[in-house]
CSV table of N, CA and C in Angstrom, one decimal:
chain,number,residue,atom,x,y,z
X,1,MET,N,7.1,9.0,18.2
X,1,MET,CA,7.7,7.7,18.2
X,1,MET,C,7.4,7.0,16.9
X,2,LEU,N,8.5,6.7,16.1
X,2,LEU,CA,8.4,6.0,14.8
X,2,LEU,C,8.2,4.5,15.0
X,3,ILE,N,7.2,4.0,14.4
X,3,ILE,CA,6.8,2.5,14.5
X,3,ILE,C,7.3,1.9,13.2
X,4,ARG,N,7.9,0.8,13.3
X,4,ARG,CA,8.4,0.0,12.1
X,4,ARG,C,7.7,-1.3,12.0
X,5,LEU,N,7.2,-1.7,10.8
X,5,LEU,CA,6.6,-3.0,10.6
X,5,LEU,C,7.1,-3.6,9.3
X,6,GLU,N,7.3,-4.9,9.2
X,6,GLU,CA,7.7,-5.5,8.0
X,6,GLU,C,6.8,-6.7,7.7
X,7,PHE,N,6.5,-6.9,6.4
X,7,PHE,CA,5.6,-8.0,5.9
X,7,PHE,C,6.2,-8.6,4.7
X,8,SER,N,6.1,-9.9,4.5
X,8,SER,CA,6.7,-10.6,3.4
X,8,SER,C,5.8,-11.7,2.9
X,9,SER,N,5.6,-11.9,1.6
X,9,SER,CA,4.9,-13.0,1.1
X,9,SER,C,5.6,-13.6,-0.1
X,10,ALA,N,5.8,-14.9,-0.1
X,10,ALA,CA,6.3,-15.6,-1.3
X,10,ALA,C,5.1,-15.9,-2.2
X,11,LEU,N,5.1,-15.5,-3.4
X,11,LEU,CA,4.0,-15.7,-4.3
X,11,LEU,C,4.4,-16.4,-5.6
X,12,PRO,N,3.6,-17.4,-6.0
X,12,PRO,CA,3.9,-18.1,-7.3
X,12,PRO,C,3.4,-17.4,-8.5
X,13,VAL,N,4.0,-16.3,-8.8
X,13,VAL,CA,3.7,-15.4,-9.9
X,13,VAL,C,4.9,-14.7,-10.3
X,14,SER,N,5.0,-14.4,-11.6
X,14,SER,CA,6.2,-13.6,-12.1
X,14,SER,C,6.2,-12.2,-11.5
X,15,ARG,N,7.4,-11.7,-11.4
X,15,ARG,CA,7.5,-10.4,-10.9
X,15,ARG,C,6.8,-9.4,-11.8
X,16,ALA,N,6.9,-9.6,-13.1
X,16,ALA,CA,6.3,-8.6,-14.1
X,16,ALA,C,4.7,-8.6,-13.9
X,17,ALA,N,4.1,-9.8,-13.7
X,17,ALA,CA,2.7,-9.9,-13.5
X,17,ALA,C,2.3,-9.3,-12.2
X,18,LEU,N,3.0,-9.5,-11.1
X,18,LEU,CA,2.7,-9.0,-9.8
X,18,LEU,C,2.9,-7.4,-9.8
X,19,TRP,N,3.9,-6.9,-10.5
X,19,TRP,CA,4.1,-5.5,-10.6
X,19,TRP,C,2.9,-4.8,-11.2
X,20,GLN,N,2.4,-5.4,-12.3
X,20,GLN,CA,1.2,-4.8,-13.0
X,20,GLN,C,0.0,-4.8,-12.0
X,21,ASP,N,-0.2,-5.8,-11.2
X,21,ASP,CA,-1.3,-5.9,-10.3
X,21,ASP,C,-1.1,-4.9,-9.1
X,22,ILE,N,0.0,-4.8,-8.5
X,22,ILE,CA,0.2,-4.0,-7.3
X,22,ILE,C,0.3,-2.5,-7.6
X,23,THR,N,0.4,-2.1,-8.9
X,23,THR,CA,0.4,-0.7,-9.3
X,23,THR,C,-0.9,-0.3,-9.9
X,24,ALA,N,-1.8,-1.2,-10.2
X,24,ALA,CA,-3.1,-0.9,-10.7
X,24,ALA,C,-4.0,-0.5,-9.6
X,25,MET,N,-4.8,0.5,-9.8
X,25,MET,CA,-5.8,0.9,-8.7
X,25,MET,C,-6.7,-0.3,-8.4
X,26,GLU,N,-7.1,-1.1,-9.4
X,26,GLU,CA,-8.0,-2.2,-9.2
X,26,GLU,C,-7.3,-3.3,-8.3
X,27,GLY,N,-6.0,-3.5,-8.6
X,27,GLY,CA,-5.2,-4.4,-7.8
X,27,GLY,C,-5.0,-3.9,-6.3
X,28,ILE,N,-4.7,-2.7,-6.2
X,28,ILE,CA,-4.5,-2.1,-4.9
X,28,ILE,C,-5.8,-2.2,-4.1
X,29,ASN,N,-6.9,-1.9,-4.7
X,29,ASN,CA,-8.2,-2.0,-4.0
X,29,ASN,C,-8.6,-3.4,-3.7
X,30,HIS,N,-8.2,-4.4,-4.6
X,30,HIS,CA,-8.5,-5.8,-4.3
X,30,HIS,C,-7.7,-6.2,-3.0
X,31,GLU,N,-6.5,-5.8,-2.8
X,31,GLU,CA,-5.8,-6.1,-1.6
X,31,GLU,C,-6.4,-5.5,-0.4
X,32,MET,N,-7.0,-4.3,-0.5
X,32,MET,CA,-7.5,-3.6,0.7
X,32,MET,C,-8.9,-4.0,1.1
X,33,ARG,N,-9.7,-4.5,0.1
X,33,ARG,CA,-11.1,-4.8,0.4
X,33,ARG,C,-11.2,-6.0,1.4
X,34,PRO,N,-12.3,-6.1,2.1
X,34,PRO,CA,-13.5,-5.2,2.1
X,34,PRO,C,-13.3,-4.0,3.1
X,35,TRP,N,-12.2,-3.9,3.8
X,35,TRP,CA,-12.1,-2.9,4.8
X,35,TRP,C,-12.0,-1.5,4.3
X,36,LEU,N,-11.1,-1.3,3.3
X,36,LEU,CA,-10.8,0.1,2.8
X,36,LEU,C,-10.8,0.0,1.3
X,37,THR,N,-11.0,1.2,0.7
X,37,THR,CA,-10.7,1.4,-0.7
X,37,THR,C,-10.0,2.8,-0.8
X,38,MET,N,-9.3,2.9,-1.9
X,38,MET,CA,-8.5,4.1,-2.2
X,38,MET,C,-8.9,4.6,-3.5
X,39,GLY,N,-9.3,5.9,-3.6
X,39,GLY,CA,-9.8,6.5,-4.8
X,39,GLY,C,-8.6,7.1,-5.6
X,40,ALA,N,-8.9,7.4,-6.9
X,40,ALA,CA,-8.0,8.0,-7.8
X,40,ALA,C,-8.8,8.9,-8.8
X,41,PRO,N,-8.1,9.9,-9.3
X,41,PRO,CA,-8.8,10.8,-10.3
X,41,PRO,C,-9.3,10.0,-11.5
X,42,ALA,N,-10.3,10.5,-12.2
X,42,ALA,CA,-10.8,9.8,-13.4
X,42,ALA,C,-9.6,9.6,-14.4
X,43,GLY,N,-9.6,8.5,-15.0
X,43,GLY,CA,-8.5,8.2,-16.0
X,43,GLY,C,-7.3,7.6,-15.4
X,44,VAL,N,-7.1,7.6,-14.1
X,44,VAL,CA,-5.9,7.0,-13.5
X,44,VAL,C,-6.3,5.6,-13.1
X,45,ARG,N,-5.8,4.6,-13.9
X,45,ARG,CA,-6.0,3.2,-13.6
X,45,ARG,C,-4.8,2.5,-13.0
X,46,SER,N,-3.7,3.2,-13.0
X,46,SER,CA,-2.4,2.6,-12.5
X,46,SER,C,-1.5,3.8,-12.0
X,47,LEU,N,-0.7,3.5,-11.0
X,47,LEU,CA,0.3,4.4,-10.6
X,47,LEU,C,1.2,4.8,-11.7
X,48,GLN,N,1.4,3.9,-12.7
X,48,GLN,CA,2.2,4.1,-13.8
X,48,GLN,C,1.6,5.1,-14.8
X,49,ASP,N,0.3,5.4,-14.7
X,49,ASP,CA,-0.4,6.4,-15.5
X,49,ASP,C,0.0,7.8,-15.2
X,50,VAL,N,0.5,8.1,-14.0
X,50,VAL,CA,0.7,9.4,-13.5
X,50,VAL,C,2.2,9.8,-13.7
X,51,THR,N,2.5,11.0,-14.1
X,51,THR,CA,3.9,11.5,-14.2
X,51,THR,C,4.5,11.6,-12.8
X,52,LEU,N,5.6,11.0,-12.6
X,52,LEU,CA,6.2,11.0,-11.3
X,52,LEU,C,7.2,12.1,-11.2
X,53,THR,N,7.0,13.0,-10.2
X,53,THR,CA,8.1,13.9,-9.8
X,53,THR,C,8.3,13.5,-8.3
X,54,PRO,N,9.5,12.9,-8.1
X,54,PRO,CA,9.8,12.4,-6.7
X,54,PRO,C,9.5,13.4,-5.6
X,55,GLY,N,8.7,13.0,-4.6
X,55,GLY,CA,8.4,13.9,-3.5
X,55,GLY,C,7.3,14.8,-3.7
X,56,LYS,N,6.7,14.9,-4.9
X,56,LYS,CA,5.5,15.7,-5.2
X,56,LYS,C,4.3,14.8,-5.2
X,57,PRO,N,3.2,15.2,-4.6
X,57,PRO,CA,2.0,14.4,-4.6
X,57,PRO,C,1.5,14.1,-6.1
X,58,LEU,N,1.1,12.8,-6.3
X,58,LEU,CA,0.6,12.4,-7.6
X,58,LEU,C,-0.9,12.9,-7.7
X,59,PHE,N,-1.6,12.6,-6.6
X,59,PHE,CA,-3.0,13.0,-6.5
X,59,PHE,C,-3.5,12.8,-5.0
X,60,ARG,N,-4.6,13.4,-4.7
X,60,ARG,CA,-5.3,13.2,-3.4
X,60,ARG,C,-6.2,12.0,-3.6
X,61,SER,N,-6.0,11.1,-2.7
X,61,SER,CA,-6.9,9.8,-2.7
X,61,SER,C,-7.8,9.8,-1.5
X,62,LYS,N,-9.1,9.7,-1.8
X,62,LYS,CA,-10.0,9.5,-0.7
X,62,LYS,C,-9.9,8.0,-0.2
X,63,ILE,N,-9.9,7.9,1.1
X,63,ILE,CA,-9.9,6.6,1.7
X,63,ILE,C,-11.3,6.3,2.3
X,64,LYS,N,-11.9,5.2,1.9
X,64,LYS,CA,-13.2,4.9,2.3
X,64,LYS,C,-13.3,3.6,3.0
X,65,LEU,N,-14.0,3.6,4.2
X,65,LEU,CA,-14.3,2.3,4.9
X,65,LEU,C,-15.4,1.6,4.2
X,66,PHE,N,-15.2,0.3,4.0
X,66,PHE,CA,-16.2,-0.5,3.3
X,66,PHE,C,-16.6,0.0,1.9
X,67,GLY,N,-15.7,0.8,1.3
X,67,GLY,CA,-15.9,1.3,0.0
X,67,GLY,C,-16.9,2.4,-0.2
X,68,TRP,N,-17.4,2.9,1.0
X,68,TRP,CA,-18.4,4.0,0.8
X,68,TRP,C,-18.3,5.1,1.9
X,69,LEU,N,-17.8,4.8,3.1
X,69,LEU,CA,-17.8,5.8,4.2
X,69,LEU,C,-16.4,6.5,4.2
X,70,PRO,N,-16.3,7.8,3.8
X,70,PRO,CA,-15.1,8.5,3.9
X,70,PRO,C,-14.5,8.5,5.3
X,71,VAL,N,-13.2,8.1,5.4
X,71,VAL,CA,-12.6,8.1,6.7
X,71,VAL,C,-11.2,8.9,6.7
X,72,GLY,N,-10.8,9.4,5.5
X,72,GLY,CA,-9.6,10.1,5.4
X,72,GLY,C,-9.1,10.3,4.0
X,73,TYR,N,-7.9,10.7,3.9
X,73,TYR,CA,-7.3,10.9,2.6
X,73,TYR,C,-5.8,10.6,2.7
X,74,SER,N,-5.2,10.5,1.5
X,74,SER,CA,-3.8,10.4,1.3
X,74,SER,C,-3.4,11.3,0.2
X,75,GLU,N,-2.4,12.1,0.4
X,75,GLU,CA,-1.8,12.9,-0.7
X,75,GLU,C,-0.7,11.9,-1.3
X,76,LEU,N,-1.1,11.1,-2.2
X,76,LEU,CA,-0.3,10.0,-2.6
X,76,LEU,C,1.0,10.5,-3.2
X,77,THR,N,2.1,10.3,-2.6
X,77,THR,CA,3.4,10.8,-2.9
X,77,THR,C,4.5,9.7,-3.0
X,78,LEU,N,5.1,9.6,-4.2
X,78,LEU,CA,6.1,8.6,-4.3
X,78,LEU,C,7.5,9.3,-4.3
X,79,LEU,N,8.4,8.7,-3.6
X,79,LEU,CA,9.8,9.2,-3.7
X,79,LEU,C,10.5,8.5,-4.8
X,80,SER,N,10.1,7.3,-5.1
X,80,SER,CA,10.7,6.5,-6.2
X,80,SER,C,9.7,5.5,-6.7
X,81,LEU,N,9.8,5.1,-8.0
X,81,LEU,CA,9.0,4.1,-8.6
X,81,LEU,C,9.9,3.4,-9.7
X,82,THR,N,10.3,2.2,-9.4
X,82,THR,CA,11.2,1.5,-10.4
X,82,THR,C,10.4,0.3,-10.9
X,83,PRO,N,10.0,0.4,-12.2
X,83,PRO,CA,9.1,-0.7,-12.7
X,83,PRO,C,9.7,-2.1,-12.5
X,84,GLY,N,8.8,-3.0,-12.0
X,84,GLY,CA,9.2,-4.3,-11.8
X,84,GLY,C,10.0,-4.6,-10.5
X,85,GLU,N,10.4,-3.5,-9.9
X,85,GLU,CA,11.2,-3.7,-8.6
X,85,GLU,C,10.6,-3.1,-7.4
X,86,GLY,N,9.9,-2.0,-7.5
X,86,GLY,CA,9.3,-1.5,-6.3
X,86,GLY,C,9.1,0.0,-6.3
X,87,PHE,N,8.6,0.5,-5.1
X,87,PHE,CA,8.4,1.9,-4.9
X,87,PHE,C,8.6,2.3,-3.5
X,88,VAL,N,8.8,3.6,-3.3
X,88,VAL,CA,8.9,4.2,-1.9
X,88,VAL,C,7.8,5.3,-1.9
X,89,GLU,N,6.9,5.1,-1.0
X,89,GLU,CA,5.8,6.1,-0.8
X,89,GLU,C,6.0,6.9,0.5
X,90,ALA,N,5.8,8.2,0.4
X,90,ALA,CA,5.9,9.0,1.7
X,90,ALA,C,4.8,10.0,1.6
X,91,SER,N,3.6,9.6,1.9
X,91,SER,CA,2.4,10.4,1.7
X,91,SER,C,1.9,11.1,3.0
X,92,ALA,N,1.5,12.3,2.8
X,92,ALA,CA,0.8,13.0,3.9
X,92,ALA,C,-0.6,12.3,4.0
X,93,MET,N,-1.1,11.9,5.2
X,93,MET,CA,-2.4,11.3,5.3
X,93,MET,C,-3.0,11.5,6.6
X,94,THR,N,-4.3,11.4,6.6
X,94,THR,CA,-5.1,11.5,7.8
X,94,THR,C,-4.5,10.6,8.9
X,95,GLY,N,-4.3,11.2,10.1
X,95,GLY,CA,-4.0,10.5,11.3
X,95,GLY,C,-2.5,10.2,11.4
X,96,MET,N,-1.6,10.6,10.5
X,96,MET,CA,-0.2,10.3,10.5
X,96,MET,C,0.6,11.6,10.5
X,97,ARG,N,1.6,11.6,11.4
X,97,ARG,CA,2.6,12.7,11.4
X,97,ARG,C,3.6,12.3,10.3
X,98,HIS,N,3.9,11.1,10.2
X,98,HIS,CA,4.9,10.5,9.2
X,98,HIS,C,4.4,9.2,8.7
X,99,TRP,N,4.6,9.0,7.4
X,99,TRP,CA,4.2,7.7,6.7
X,99,TRP,C,5.2,7.4,5.7
X,100,ARG,N,5.8,6.2,5.7
X,100,ARG,CA,6.7,5.8,4.7
X,100,ARG,C,6.4,4.3,4.4
X,101,HIS,N,6.1,4.0,3.2
X,101,HIS,CA,5.8,2.6,2.8
X,101,HIS,C,6.7,2.2,1.6
X,102,GLU,N,7.6,1.3,1.9
X,102,GLU,CA,8.5,0.8,0.8
X,102,GLU,C,8.0,-0.6,0.4
X,103,ARG,N,7.8,-0.8,-0.9
X,103,ARG,CA,7.3,-2.1,-1.4
X,103,ARG,C,8.3,-2.5,-2.4
X,104,ARG,N,8.8,-3.7,-2.2
X,104,ARG,CA,9.9,-4.3,-3.1
X,104,ARG,C,9.5,-5.7,-3.6
X,105,LEU,N,9.9,-6.0,-4.8
X,105,LEU,CA,9.7,-7.3,-5.4
X,105,LEU,C,11.1,-8.0,-5.6
X,106,GLU,N,11.2,-9.2,-5.2
X,106,GLU,CA,12.4,-10.0,-5.4
X,106,GLU,C,12.1,-11.3,-6.0
X,107,ASP,N,12.9,-11.7,-7.0
X,107,ASP,CA,12.7,-13.0,-7.6
X,107,ASP,C,13.0,-14.1,-6.6
X,108,SER,N,12.2,-15.2,-6.7
X,108,SER,CA,12.5,-16.4,-5.9
X,108,SER,C,12.4,-17.6,-6.8
X,109,ASP,N,12.7,-18.8,-6.2
X,109,ASP,CA,12.7,-20.1,-7.0
X,109,ASP,C,11.3,-20.4,-7.5
X,110,THR,N,10.2,-19.9,-6.8
X,110,THR,CA,8.9,-20.3,-7.1
X,110,THR,C,8.1,-19.1,-7.7
X,111,GLY,N,8.7,-18.0,-8.0
X,111,GLY,CA,8.0,-16.8,-8.5
X,111,GLY,C,8.7,-15.6,-8.0
X,112,CYS,N,8.0,-14.9,-7.0
X,112,CYS,CA,8.7,-13.7,-6.4
X,112,CYS,C,8.2,-13.5,-5.0
X,113,THR,N,8.9,-12.7,-4.3
X,113,THR,CA,8.6,-12.3,-2.9
X,113,THR,C,8.3,-10.8,-2.9
X,114,LEU,N,7.2,-10.5,-2.2
X,114,LEU,CA,6.7,-9.1,-2.0
X,114,LEU,C,7.1,-8.7,-0.6
X,115,LEU,N,7.8,-7.6,-0.5
X,115,LEU,CA,8.2,-7.1,0.8
X,115,LEU,C,7.7,-5.7,1.1
X,116,ASP,N,7.0,-5.6,2.2
X,116,ASP,CA,6.5,-4.3,2.6
X,116,ASP,C,7.2,-3.9,3.9
X,117,THR,N,7.8,-2.7,3.9
X,117,THR,CA,8.4,-2.1,5.0
X,117,THR,C,7.8,-0.8,5.3
X,118,LEU,N,7.2,-0.7,6.5
X,118,LEU,CA,6.5,0.5,6.9
X,118,LEU,C,7.2,1.2,8.1
X,119,ALA,N,7.2,2.6,8.0
X,119,ALA,CA,7.7,3.4,9.1
X,119,ALA,C,6.7,4.5,9.3
X,120,PHE,N,6.1,4.6,10.4
X,120,PHE,CA,5.0,5.6,10.6
X,120,PHE,C,5.0,6.2,12.0
X,121,GLU,N,4.4,7.4,12.1
X,121,GLU,CA,4.2,8.0,13.4
X,121,GLU,C,2.8,8.5,13.4
X,122,PRO,N,1.9,7.8,14.2
X,122,PRO,CA,0.5,8.3,14.3
X,122,PRO,C,0.4,9.6,15.1
X,123,ARG,N,-0.6,10.4,14.8
X,123,ARG,CA,-0.9,11.6,15.5
X,123,ARG,C,-1.4,11.3,16.9
X,124,ILE,N,-2.2,10.2,17.0
X,124,ILE,CA,-2.8,9.8,18.3
X,124,ILE,C,-2.8,8.3,18.4
X,125,LEU,N,-2.9,7.8,19.7
X,125,LEU,CA,-3.1,6.4,20.0
X,125,LEU,C,-2.1,5.5,19.2
X,126,PRO,N,-0.8,5.7,19.4
X,126,PRO,CA,0.2,4.9,18.7
X,126,PRO,C,0.0,3.4,18.8
X,127,THR,N,-0.3,2.9,20.0
X,127,THR,CA,-0.5,1.4,20.2
X,127,THR,C,-1.6,0.9,19.4
X,128,VAL,N,-2.8,1.6,19.5
X,128,VAL,CA,-4.0,1.2,18.8
X,128,VAL,C,-3.7,1.3,17.3
X,129,THR,N,-3.1,2.4,16.8
X,129,THR,CA,-2.9,2.5,15.4
X,129,THR,C,-1.9,1.5,14.9
X,130,SER,N,-0.9,1.1,15.7
X,130,SER,CA,0.1,0.1,15.3
X,130,SER,C,-0.6,-1.2,15.1
X,131,VAL,N,-1.5,-1.6,16.0
X,131,VAL,CA,-2.3,-2.9,15.9
X,131,VAL,C,-3.1,-2.8,14.7
X,132,MET,N,-3.8,-1.7,14.4
X,132,MET,CA,-4.7,-1.6,13.2
X,132,MET,C,-3.9,-1.7,11.9
X,133,ILE,N,-2.7,-1.0,11.8
X,133,ILE,CA,-1.9,-1.1,10.6
X,133,ILE,C,-1.3,-2.5,10.4
X,134,ARG,N,-0.9,-3.1,11.5
X,134,ARG,CA,-0.4,-4.5,11.4
X,134,ARG,C,-1.5,-5.4,10.9
X,135,ALA,N,-2.7,-5.3,11.5
X,135,ALA,CA,-3.8,-6.2,11.0
X,135,ALA,C,-4.2,-5.9,9.6
X,136,PHE,N,-4.2,-4.6,9.2
X,136,PHE,CA,-4.5,-4.3,7.8
X,136,PHE,C,-3.5,-4.8,6.8
X,137,PHE,N,-2.2,-4.6,7.1
X,137,PHE,CA,-1.2,-5.1,6.1
X,137,PHE,C,-1.1,-6.7,6.1
X,138,SER,N,-1.4,-7.3,7.3
X,138,SER,CA,-1.5,-8.8,7.3
X,138,SER,C,-2.7,-9.2,6.4
X,139,HIS,N,-3.8,-8.5,6.5
X,139,HIS,CA,-5.0,-8.7,5.6
X,139,HIS,C,-4.6,-8.6,4.1
X,140,ARG,N,-3.9,-7.5,3.8
X,140,ARG,CA,-3.5,-7.3,2.4
X,140,ARG,C,-2.6,-8.5,1.9
X,141,HIS,N,-1.7,-8.9,2.7
X,141,HIS,CA,-0.8,-10.0,2.3
X,141,HIS,C,-1.6,-11.3,2.2
X,142,ARG,N,-2.6,-11.6,3.1
X,142,ARG,CA,-3.4,-12.7,3.0
X,142,ARG,C,-4.2,-12.7,1.6
X,143,ARG,N,-4.7,-11.5,1.3
X,143,ARG,CA,-5.5,-11.4,0.0
X,143,ARG,C,-4.6,-11.7,-1.2
X,144,LEU,N,-3.4,-11.2,-1.1
X,144,LEU,CA,-2.4,-11.5,-2.2
X,144,LEU,C,-2.1,-13.0,-2.3
X,145,ARG,N,-1.9,-13.6,-1.2
X,145,ARG,CA,-1.5,-15.1,-1.2
X,145,ARG,C,-2.7,-15.9,-1.7
X,146,ARG,N,-3.9,-15.5,-1.3
X,146,ARG,CA,-5.1,-16.2,-1.8
X,146,ARG,C,-5.3,-16.0,-3.3
X,147,ARG,N,-5.0,-14.8,-3.8
X,147,ARG,CA,-5.2,-14.5,-5.2
X,147,ARG,C,-4.3,-15.4,-6.1
X,148,TYR,N,-3.1,-15.6,-5.6
X,148,TYR,CA,-2.1,-16.3,-6.5
X,148,TYR,C,-1.8,-17.8,-6.1
X,149,HIS,N,-2.4,-18.3,-5.1
X,149,HIS,CA,-2.2,-19.7,-4.8
X,149,HIS,C,-3.4,-20.5,-5.2
């Protein structure tokens, strides 16, 4: 069963500045903390540092609870990456039969709007997993709103 979730945040920041933040490993981990962190190979500071071949994994990312307890991995795979506009991620990851995360930026009168659209199928406990993913992405958007307001 495919689960779909959407999240949106209006942020008082330029699209160019937000793009730099949401593609940098430091920015990604800022959104995810304190619950999770996502690793990258040495030298990879941004998703833009890695050569993109659509549909091929960029790298294997260790996912850690509270920044230290390994709880899974993601074979970080982008289907597209359009600078300043967004990306579509379709990564193989622990606990998911299917994962698709589309992140888009749109201009607004006060800065830009960040839109996350998720479609996923958990391997087990779909209701529990859906609640956890909803809470986690709500947390990420709260962190972004606090950072820019």
